[in-house]
Short mmCIF file of C-alpha atoms in Angstrom, two decimals:
data_model
loop_
_atom_site.label_atom_id
_atom_site.label_comp_id
_atom_site.label_asym_id
_atom_site.label_seq_id
_atom_site.Cartn_x
_atom_site.Cartn_y
_atom_site.Cartn_z
CA UNK V 1 -16.26 13.18 -18.71
CA UNK V 2 -13.39 13.51 -21.20
CA UNK V 3 -12.54 10.83 -23.76
CA UNK V 4 -9.21 10.28 -22.02
CA UNK V 5 -10.91 9.63 -18.67
CA UNK V 6 -13.49 7.32 -20.28
CA UNK V 7 -10.71 5.33 -21.98
CA UNK V 8 -8.70 5.13 -18.74
CA UNK V 9 -11.77 3.92 -16.82
CA UNK V 10 -12.53 1.28 -19.47
CA UNK V 11 -8.93 0.00 -19.34
CA UNK V 12 -9.01 -0.19 -15.53
CA UNK V 13 -12.39 -1.99 -15.61
CA UNK V 14 -11.03 -4.46 -18.18
CA UNK V 15 -7.89 -5.19 -16.13
CA UNK V 16 -9.91 -5.66 -12.95
CA UNK V 17 -12.37 -7.86 -14.84
CA UNK V 18 -9.57 -10.17 -15.98
CA UNK V 19 -8.11 -10.29 -12.45
CA UNK V 20 -11.49 -11.09 -10.91
CA UNK V 21 -12.12 -13.81 -13.53
CA UNK V 22 -8.87 -15.60 -12.72
CA UNK V 23 -9.51 -15.15 -9.01
CA UNK V 24 -13.00 -16.69 -9.25
CA UNK V 25 -11.56 -19.61 -11.22
CA UNK V 26 -9.01 -20.06 -8.44
CA UNK V 27 -11.73 -19.97 -5.76
CA UNK V 28 -13.75 -22.92 -7.00
CA UNK V 29 -13.76 -24.36 -3.47
CA UNK V 30 -14.59 -21.03 -1.80
CA UNK V 31 -16.86 -21.54 1.24
CA UNK V 32 -19.10 -18.49 1.57
CA UNK V 33 -20.54 -19.80 4.86
CA UNK V 34 -17.06 -19.87 6.37
CA UNK V 35 -16.35 -16.41 4.95
CA UNK V 36 -19.39 -15.00 6.78
CA UNK V 37 -18.46 -16.81 9.99
CA UNK V 38 -14.85 -15.57 9.91
CA UNK V 39 -15.93 -11.99 9.22
CA UNK V 40 -18.58 -12.02 11.95
CA UNK V 41 -15.98 -13.05 14.53
CA UNK V 42 -13.67 -10.05 14.18
CA UNK V 43 -12.88 -7.96 17.25
CA UNK V 44 -14.42 -4.49 17.07
CA UNK V 45 -11.85 -3.26 19.60
CA UNK V 46 -8.93 -4.15 17.31
CA UNK V 47 -10.68 -2.50 14.36
CA UNK V 48 -11.25 0.66 16.42
CA UNK V 49 -7.55 0.79 17.31
CA UNK V 50 -6.64 0.34 13.63
CA UNK V 51 -8.95 3.19 12.55
CA UNK V 52 -7.52 5.40 15.31
CA UNK V 53 -3.99 4.73 14.04
CA UNK V 54 -5.01 5.61 10.47
CA UNK V 55 -6.66 8.83 11.68
CA UNK V 56 -3.44 9.68 13.53
CA UNK V 57 -1.50 9.41 10.27
CA UNK V 58 -3.69 12.12 8.73
CA UNK V 59 -2.90 14.44 11.65
CA UNK V 60 0.81 13.72 11.17
CA UNK V 61 0.46 14.47 7.46
CA UNK V 62 -0.98 17.88 8.37
CA UNK V 63 2.01 18.52 10.66
CA UNK V 64 4.37 17.48 7.88
CA UNK V 65 2.66 19.82 5.40
CA UNK V 66 3.07 22.71 7.88
CA UNK V 67 6.83 22.10 7.78
CA UNK V 68 6.71 22.19 3.98
CA UNK V 69 4.87 25.53 4.12
CA UNK V 70 7.22 27.19 6.62
CA UNK V 71 9.34 29.05 4.01
CA UNK V 72 6.18 30.39 2.33
CA UNK V 73 3.92 31.18 5.27
CA UNK V 74 3.42 30.43 8.94
CA UNK V 75 0.45 28.08 8.54
CA UNK V 76 -1.56 26.85 11.52
CA UNK V 77 -1.93 23.08 11.83
CA UNK V 78 -5.62 23.62 12.55
CA UNK V 79 -6.05 25.08 9.05
CA UNK V 80 -4.43 22.01 7.47
CA UNK V 81 -6.34 19.25 9.25
CA UNK V 82 -9.66 19.71 7.41
CA UNK V 83 -8.06 19.87 3.92
CA UNK V 84 -6.10 16.71 4.75
CA UNK V 85 -9.17 14.68 5.76
CA UNK V 86 -11.27 16.12 2.92
CA UNK V 87 -8.44 15.48 0.45
CA UNK V 88 -8.10 11.82 1.34
CA UNK V 89 -11.88 11.47 1.26
CA UNK V 90 -11.83 12.87 -2.27
CA UNK V 91 -9.14 10.36 -3.21
CA UNK V 92 -11.18 7.49 -1.74
CA UNK V 93 -14.44 8.49 -3.47
CA UNK V 94 -13.20 9.99 -6.74
CA UNK V 95 -10.00 8.03 -7.32
CA UNK V 96 -7.16 9.75 -9.19
CA UNK V 97 -9.26 12.86 -10.08
CA UNK V 98 -9.44 13.57 -6.34
CA UNK V 99 -5.68 13.71 -5.82
CA UNK V 100 -5.45 17.49 -6.20
CA UNK V 101 -8.27 18.24 -3.74
CA UNK V 102 -5.87 18.56 -0.81
CA UNK V 103 -3.27 20.80 -2.52
CA UNK V 104 -6.10 22.95 -3.92
CA UNK V 105 -7.81 23.47 -0.55
CA UNK V 106 -4.50 24.25 1.17
CA UNK V 107 -3.55 26.73 -1.57
CA UNK V 108 -6.88 28.53 -1.03
CA UNK V 109 -6.61 28.55 2.76
CA UNK V 110 -3.03 29.81 2.79
CA UNK V 111 -3.36 32.01 -0.32
CA UNK V 112 -0.43 30.47 -2.19
CA UNK V 113 -0.24 29.28 -5.84
CA UNK V 114 -1.69 25.85 -6.52
CA UNK V 115 1.41 24.94 -8.54
CA UNK V 116 3.57 25.35 -5.43
CA UNK V 117 1.31 23.00 -3.45
CA UNK V 118 1.30 20.42 -6.23
CA UNK V 119 5.08 20.62 -6.01
CA UNK V 120 4.86 20.01 -2.25
CA UNK V 121 2.46 17.10 -2.88
CA UNK V 122 5.01 15.56 -5.26
CA UNK V 123 7.81 15.95 -2.72
CA UNK V 124 5.55 14.42 -0.07
CA UNK V 125 5.05 11.34 -2.23
CA UNK V 126 8.80 10.93 -2.63
CA UNK V 127 9.21 11.01 1.15
CA UNK V 128 6.39 8.48 1.49
CA UNK V 129 7.98 6.11 -1.01
CA UNK V 130 11.39 6.57 0.61
CA UNK V 131 10.03 5.90 4.10
CA UNK V 132 8.22 2.76 2.95
CA UNK V 133 11.29 1.58 1.03
CA UNK V 134 13.42 1.92 4.17
CA UNK V 135 10.86 -0.03 6.24
CA UNK V 136 10.69 -2.69 3.52
CA UNK V 137 14.48 -2.97 3.27
CA UNK V 138 14.82 -3.29 7.06
CA UNK V 139 12.04 -5.87 7.18
CA UNK V 140 13.24 -8.24 4.46
CA UNK V 141 16.91 -8.17 5.46
CA UNK V 142 16.63 -8.03 9.27
CA UNK V 143 13.11 -9.23 10.13
CA UNK V 144 13.54 -12.57 11.90
CA UNK V 145 9.89 -13.63 11.61
CA UNK V 146 9.86 -13.68 7.80
CA UNK V 147 13.28 -15.23 7.14
CA UNK V 148 11.62 -18.61 6.63
CA UNK V 149 9.20 -17.30 4.01
CA UNK V 150 9.82 -19.16 0.73
CA UNK V 151 9.77 -15.90 -1.25
CA UNK V 152 12.18 -13.95 0.96
CA UNK V 153 14.82 -13.88 -1.81
CA UNK V 154 12.38 -12.26 -4.25
CA UNK V 155 11.34 -9.73 -1.61
CA UNK V 156 14.96 -8.81 -0.93
CA UNK V 157 15.58 -8.20 -4.64
CA UNK V 158 12.41 -6.08 -4.89
CA UNK V 159 13.38 -4.06 -1.81
CA UNK V 160 16.88 -3.44 -3.19
CA UNK V 161 15.44 -2.29 -6.55
CA UNK V 162 12.96 -0.01 -4.78
CA UNK V 163 15.72 1.49 -2.65
CA UNK V 164 17.83 2.00 -5.76
CA UNK V 165 14.92 3.81 -7.41
CA UNK V 166 14.55 6.02 -4.33
CA UNK V 167 18.28 6.83 -4.48
CA UNK V 168 17.98 7.72 -8.17
CA UNK V 169 14.98 9.92 -7.37
CA UNK V 170 16.99 11.61 -4.60
CA UNK V 171 19.80 12.38 -7.07
CA UNK V 172 17.25 13.77 -9.53
CA UNK V 173 15.73 15.91 -6.76
CA UNK V 174 19.18 17.26 -5.91
CA UNK V 175 19.77 18.23 -9.54
CA UNK V 176 16.42 20.01 -9.73
CA UNK V 177 17.06 21.74 -6.41
CA UNK V 178 20.48 23.03 -7.47
CA UNK V 179 20.03 23.34 -11.26
CA UNK V 180 16.25 23.45 -11.71
CA UNK V 181 16.16 25.88 -14.63
CA UNK V 182 18.84 23.95 -16.53
CA UNK V 183 17.06 20.61 -15.98
CA UNK V 184 13.71 22.09 -17.08
CA UNK V 185 15.28 23.62 -20.19
CA UNK V 186 17.08 20.35 -20.99
CA UNK V 187 13.87 18.30 -20.95
CA UNK V 188 12.03 20.99 -22.91
CA UNK V 189 14.76 20.95 -25.56
CA UNK V 190 14.80 17.14 -25.85
CA UNK V 191 11.02 16.62 -25.88
CA UNK V 192 10.05 19.59 -28.09
CA UNK V 193 10.81 17.80 -31.39
CA UNK V 194 8.35 15.08 -30.36
CA UNK V 195 5.59 17.26 -28.80
CA UNK V 196 5.74 20.92 -27.87
CA UNK V 197 2.70 20.56 -25.61
CA UNK V 198 4.28 17.72 -23.64
CA UNK V 199 7.58 19.61 -23.50
CA UNK V 200 5.93 22.72 -22.04
CA UNK V 201 3.94 20.67 -19.54
CA UNK V 202 7.07 18.81 -18.47
CA UNK V 203 9.00 22.06 -18.07
CA UNK V 204 6.23 23.54 -15.90
CA UNK V 205 6.04 20.38 -13.77
CA UNK V 206 9.79 20.40 -13.16
CA UNK V 207 9.70 24.09 -12.15
CA UNK V 208 6.74 23.47 -9.83
CA UNK V 209 8.57 20.48 -8.39
CA UNK V 210 11.61 22.67 -7.83
CA UNK V 211 9.46 25.10 -5.83
CA UNK V 212 8.23 22.16 -3.77
CA UNK V 213 11.81 21.06 -3.11
CA UNK V 214 12.67 24.53 -1.88
CA UNK V 215 10.30 23.96 1.02
CA UNK V 216 12.98 21.65 2.48
CA UNK V 217 14.84 24.72 3.67
CA UNK V 218 17.30 23.21 6.17
CA UNK V 219 18.80 19.99 7.49
CA UNK V 220 16.49 20.26 10.50
CA UNK V 221 13.37 20.44 8.32
CA UNK V 222 14.61 17.48 6.23
CA UNK V 223 15.10 15.38 9.36
CA UNK V 224 11.69 16.42 10.70
CA UNK V 225 9.93 15.49 7.46
CA UNK V 226 11.87 12.21 7.16
CA UNK V 227 11.10 11.28 10.78
CA UNK V 228 7.40 12.07 10.37
CA UNK V 229 7.28 10.04 7.14
CA UNK V 230 8.78 6.99 8.85
CA UNK V 231 6.38 7.38 11.78
CA UNK V 232 3.38 7.65 9.43
CA UNK V 233 4.23 4.42 7.63
CA UNK V 234 5.07 2.60 10.83
CA UNK V 235 1.64 3.54 12.19
CA UNK V 236 0.06 2.22 8.99
CA UNK V 237 1.94 -1.07 9.51
CA UNK V 238 0.59 -1.20 13.07
CA UNK V 239 -2.94 -0.58 11.74
CA UNK V 240 -2.52 -3.53 9.35
CA UNK V 241 -1.40 -5.66 12.29
CA UNK V 242 -4.43 -4.63 14.37
CA UNK V 243 -6.78 -5.62 11.54
CA UNK V 244 -5.08 -9.02 11.25
CA UNK V 245 -5.25 -9.52 15.03
CA UNK V 246 -8.96 -8.69 14.96
CA UNK V 247 -9.55 -12.25 13.70
CA UNK V 248 -9.82 -14.88 16.44
CA UNK V 249 -7.24 -17.70 16.64
CA UNK V 250 -7.96 -20.53 14.23
CA UNK V 251 -9.56 -23.65 15.77
CA UNK V 252 -7.21 -25.48 18.10
CA UNK V 253 -4.46 -22.85 18.23
CA UNK V 254 -5.68 -21.15 21.41
CA UNK V 255 -5.40 -24.50 23.20
CA UNK V 256 -2.06 -25.22 21.49
CA UNK V 257 -0.50 -22.28 23.32
CA UNK V 258 -1.20 -24.13 26.58
CA UNK V 259 -0.71 -27.78 25.64
CA UNK V 260 2.04 -27.36 23.05
CA UNK V 261 0.18 -29.78 20.76
CA UNK V 262 -0.42 -28.29 17.33
CA UNK V 263 -3.82 -28.94 15.75
CA UNK V 264 -4.01 -30.63 12.36
CA UNK V 265 -3.27 -28.23 9.52
CA UNK V 266 -6.24 -26.96 7.54
CA UNK V 267 -4.60 -25.62 4.39
CA UNK V 268 -1.48 -25.92 2.21
CA UNK V 269 1.37 -23.62 3.25
CA UNK V 270 3.19 -21.41 0.73
CA UNK V 271 6.53 -23.24 1.04
CA UNK V 272 5.04 -26.63 0.19
CA UNK V 273 3.14 -25.13 -2.74
CA UNK V 274 6.36 -23.57 -4.03
CA UNK V 275 8.29 -26.84 -3.71
CA UNK V 276 5.57 -28.52 -5.74
CA UNK V 277 5.68 -25.77 -8.36
CA UNK V 278 1.98 -25.13 -7.73
CA UNK V 279 1.76 -21.76 -6.00
CA UNK V 280 -2.01 -21.63 -6.56
CA UNK V 281 -2.39 -24.49 -4.08
CA UNK V 282 -1.29 -22.26 -1.20
CA UNK V 283 -4.20 -21.70 1.16
CA UNK V 284 -6.30 -24.46 -0.39
CA UNK V 285 -7.94 -27.06 1.92
CA UNK V 286 -5.59 -29.88 2.91
CA UNK V 287 -7.83 -32.78 1.82
CA UNK V 288 -7.20 -36.08 0.03
CA UNK V 289 -7.40 -34.52 -3.43
CA UNK V 290 -4.85 -31.84 -2.52
CA UNK V 291 -2.48 -34.40 -0.99
CA UNK V 292 -2.76 -36.48 -4.17
CA UNK V 293 -1.82 -33.42 -6.26
CA UNK V 294 1.14 -32.68 -3.99
CA UNK V 295 2.36 -36.28 -4.14
CA UNK V 296 2.17 -36.27 -7.94
CA UNK V 297 4.21 -33.06 -8.07
CA UNK V 298 6.73 -33.75 -5.29
CA UNK V 299 7.59 -37.45 -5.60
CA UNK V 300 9.33 -37.06 -9.00
CA UNK V 301 11.54 -34.43 -7.30
CA UNK V 302 12.67 -36.91 -4.63
CA UNK V 303 10.24 -35.90 -1.86
CA UNK V 304 7.90 -38.25 -0.06
CA UNK V 305 4.77 -37.46 1.96
CA UNK V 306 3.82 -39.44 5.09
CA UNK V 307 0.94 -39.11 7.52
CA UNK V 308 1.57 -39.27 11.30
CA UNK V 309 -1.07 -39.83 13.97
CA UNK V 310 1.02 -39.16 17.10
CA UNK V 311 -0.40 -36.17 19.10
CA UNK V 312 2.74 -34.01 18.88
CA UNK V 313 3.37 -34.51 15.13
CA UNK V 314 -0.13 -35.18 13.85
CA UNK V 315 -0.63 -34.46 10.12
CA UNK V 316 1.15 -34.82 6.78
CA UNK V 317 4.93 -34.48 6.65
CA UNK V 318 7.38 -34.03 3.77
CA UNK V 319 10.71 -35.89 3.77
CA UNK V 320 13.68 -35.70 1.43
CA UNK V 321 16.92 -37.61 1.99
CA UNK V 322 18.61 -36.29 5.14
CA UNK V 323 16.83 -32.91 5.16
CA UNK V 324 14.84 -31.89 8.20
CA UNK V 325 11.22 -33.06 7.77
CA UNK V 326 8.55 -30.41 7.36
CA UNK V 327 4.90 -30.55 8.35
CA UNK V 328 2.55 -29.54 5.55
CA UNK V 329 0.32 -26.64 6.53
CA UNK V 330 2.58 -24.90 9.08
CA UNK V 331 2.21 -21.23 8.23
CA UNK V 332 1.68 -17.77 9.74
CA UNK V 333 -1.80 -17.13 11.17
CA UNK V 334 -3.63 -13.80 11.06
CA UNK V 335 -3.88 -13.61 14.84
CA UNK V 336 -0.07 -13.87 15.09
CA UNK V 337 1.13 -11.66 12.21
CA UNK V 338 3.70 -9.06 13.29
CA UNK V 339 4.74 -5.78 11.66
CA UNK V 340 7.29 -7.54 9.44
CA UNK V 341 4.49 -9.50 7.79
CA UNK V 342 2.24 -6.44 7.51
CA UNK V 343 4.93 -4.29 5.88
CA UNK V 344 5.02 -6.85 3.05
CA UNK V 345 1.22 -6.67 2.77
CA UNK V 346 1.48 -2.87 2.54
CA UNK V 347 3.80 -3.30 -0.43
CA UNK V 348 1.29 -5.49 -2.25
CA UNK V 349 -1.47 -2.99 -1.46
CA UNK V 350 0.58 -0.10 -2.87
CA UNK V 351 1.23 -2.00 -6.11
CA UNK V 352 -2.42 -3.02 -6.38
CA UNK V 353 -3.62 0.54 -5.81
CA UNK V 354 -2.19 1.46 -9.23
CA UNK V 355 -5.27 -0.29 -10.68
CA UNK V 356 -8.19 1.22 -8.77
CA UNK V 357 -11.74 2.32 -9.44
CA UNK V 358 -13.23 5.28 -7.53
CA UNK V 359 -15.06 4.29 -4.31
CA UNK V 360 -14.84 0.53 -5.01
CA UNK V 361 -11.05 0.04 -5.29
CA UNK V 362 -10.29 -3.35 -6.78
CA UNK V 363 -6.56 -3.66 -7.34
CA UNK V 364 -5.53 -3.05 -3.74
CA UNK V 365 -7.91 -5.65 -2.33
CA UNK V 366 -7.01 -8.28 -4.92
CA UNK V 367 -3.27 -7.76 -4.41
CA UNK V 368 -3.54 -8.12 -0.62
CA UNK V 369 -5.89 -11.11 -0.88
CA UNK V 370 -3.52 -12.90 -3.25
CA UNK V 371 -0.53 -12.10 -1.02
CA UNK V 372 -2.28 -13.46 2.06
CA UNK V 373 -3.05 -16.67 0.22
CA UNK V 374 -0.03 -17.22 -2.03
CA UNK V 375 2.69 -15.78 0.26
CA UNK V 376 1.34 -16.71 3.70
CA UNK V 377 -0.91 -19.69 2.85
CA UNK V 378 -3.98 -18.14 4.50
CA UNK V 379 -7.22 -19.95 3.47
CA UNK V 380 -9.13 -18.02 0.76
CA UNK V 381 -12.13 -17.25 2.98
CA UNK V 382 -9.92 -15.60 5.60
CA UNK V 383 -7.79 -13.90 2.95
CA UNK V 384 -10.82 -12.32 1.24
CA UNK V 385 -12.33 -11.16 4.52
CA UNK V 386 -9.06 -9.68 5.77
CA UNK V 387 -8.21 -8.07 2.41
CA UNK V 388 -11.56 -6.28 2.24
CA UNK V 389 -11.37 -5.19 5.89
CA UNK V 390 -7.84 -3.81 5.41
CA UNK V 391 -9.07 -1.76 2.45
CA UNK V 392 -12.04 -0.41 4.43
CA UNK V 393 -9.86 0.59 7.39
CA UNK V 394 -6.88 2.06 5.54
CA UNK V 395 -8.58 3.66 2.51
CA UNK V 396 -12.25 4.20 3.30
CA UNK V 397 -12.45 4.88 7.06
CA UNK V 398 -11.59 8.54 6.46
CA UNK V 399 -14.84 9.14 4.52
CA UNK V 400 -17.26 9.88 7.43
CA UNK V 401 -14.98 12.54 8.96
CA UNK V 402 -14.00 13.91 5.55
CA UNK V 403 -17.62 14.30 4.42
CA UNK V 404 -18.55 15.90 7.75
CA UNK V 405 -15.75 18.46 7.41
CA UNK V 406 -16.64 19.07 3.75
CA UNK V 407 -20.27 19.69 4.73
CA UNK V 408 -19.17 22.09 7.48
CA UNK V 409 -17.13 24.05 4.95
CA UNK V 410 -19.90 23.86 2.28
CA UNK V 411 -17.72 21.97 -0.18
CA UNK V 412 -18.67 19.60 -2.98
CA UNK V 413 -15.87 17.09 -3.64
CA UNK V 414 -16.59 16.80 -7.35
CA UNK V 415 -16.78 20.59 -7.70
CA UNK V 416 -13.53 21.07 -5.76
CA UNK V 417 -11.79 18.41 -7.86
CA UNK V 418 -12.99 20.08 -11.05
CA UNK V 419 -11.89 23.53 -9.82
CA UNK V 420 -8.49 22.16 -8.84
CA UNK V 421 -7.83 20.78 -12.31
CA UNK V 422 -9.12 23.97 -13.94
CA UNK V 423 -6.87 26.12 -11.77
CA UNK V 424 -3.89 23.89 -12.50
CA UNK V 425 -4.55 24.32 -16.24
CA UNK V 426 -4.94 28.09 -15.79
CA UNK V 427 -1.65 28.35 -13.89
CA UNK V 428 -0.04 26.23 -16.58
CA UNK V 429 -1.13 28.78 -19.21
CA UNK V 430 -0.44 31.85 -17.03
CA UNK V 431 2.21 30.89 -14.45
CA UNK V 432 2.18 32.84 -11.15
CA UNK V 433 5.30 34.78 -10.13
CA UNK V 434 8.15 32.35 -9.39
CA UNK V 435 8.78 31.78 -5.71
CA UNK V 436 11.83 29.54 -5.99
CA UNK V 437 14.40 32.32 -5.62
CA UNK V 438 12.76 33.85 -2.57
CA UNK V 439 12.39 30.47 -0.96
CA UNK V 440 16.09 29.74 -1.42
CA UNK V 441 16.96 33.11 0.03
CA UNK V 442 14.88 32.44 3.12
CA UNK V 443 16.40 28.93 3.44
#
């Protein structure tokens, strides 16, 4: 293991350690017995549907890669399925070092330069980010079910920034596609005084990226890839929803659908916690101590808290002047989350995945768990259970099939990952014949 990789791993471990420390401090009232009970009650049928949806996204990714390859070769989808499953298995088990497993295996199967497939992989990621950004933008501005979320304004700003970044990336892609050599030379010229090695690497990456862009050879192929990207991320959102719906209705809510009488709230909702300026209270048990904390925080701001015993409005309510009263604890429930809610969770997962350890994750689970609790007011036991299950379904469920396919093809993931990085370095030192011009001619 190189010094750079050791240092990176130590930094990631340190960051995760700090996050876990603060999380444990926040979970002082965590009920492990309830956590086990909530997890044991999940519906296997919903989990099976979620895994099936995730597996379908890998098949769609293989179809999308075939479109990318069309200007280079007439690849069969059957030849791309195994590298796709094995590639994502490598990513799940090895972390970032496993990212090039899929491009490497495809380059070997189709006998094309690895650099061209790394370019395709980069273009694929841009389409993924763009598809998710469009789903996010649609959700936060037009999703009716999340308009009442207390953080909707922040989500709208984040979605607008993300969409702006995607637009900037699209402009950059256009410049590379039309003036790739000039852009590569420009960055080489500007970075060379600082580091010739970095300048050369950047120039090679831009050229490889340009080759990847040339795989979008027509308007039809662009629309096909864009449509597949949107479908992939919509299926992932549906898989998130299936995992959430795998949890049974919270006590009293199944009957409430018939009687119309809401059960007493069990935890603090996110909106009340935000009003009180105590976001860490979201999801915490709604007991006497919590109510006392809320009163101390809200009363100086002109709010008052009253308790009602009538069947139809049982529980604690917040009043302020002539504003409409609000019942403390009214919040989304896992069994009722829709795709608008799950798209937001996907965003937190994507951000959290930037801080991951191979095979065990870390950042993704913590980000989703915190979002479930702080944004939706889900109790910590449910949030932890659901966060871990989402990670297992969306990141780790591919492993059995991936390992089976790797065994069938006599592949070692670590060896393939090592060979991929060695070949990338070799092609960096001795670039293969450029394919960009021929690809443009065929387009």
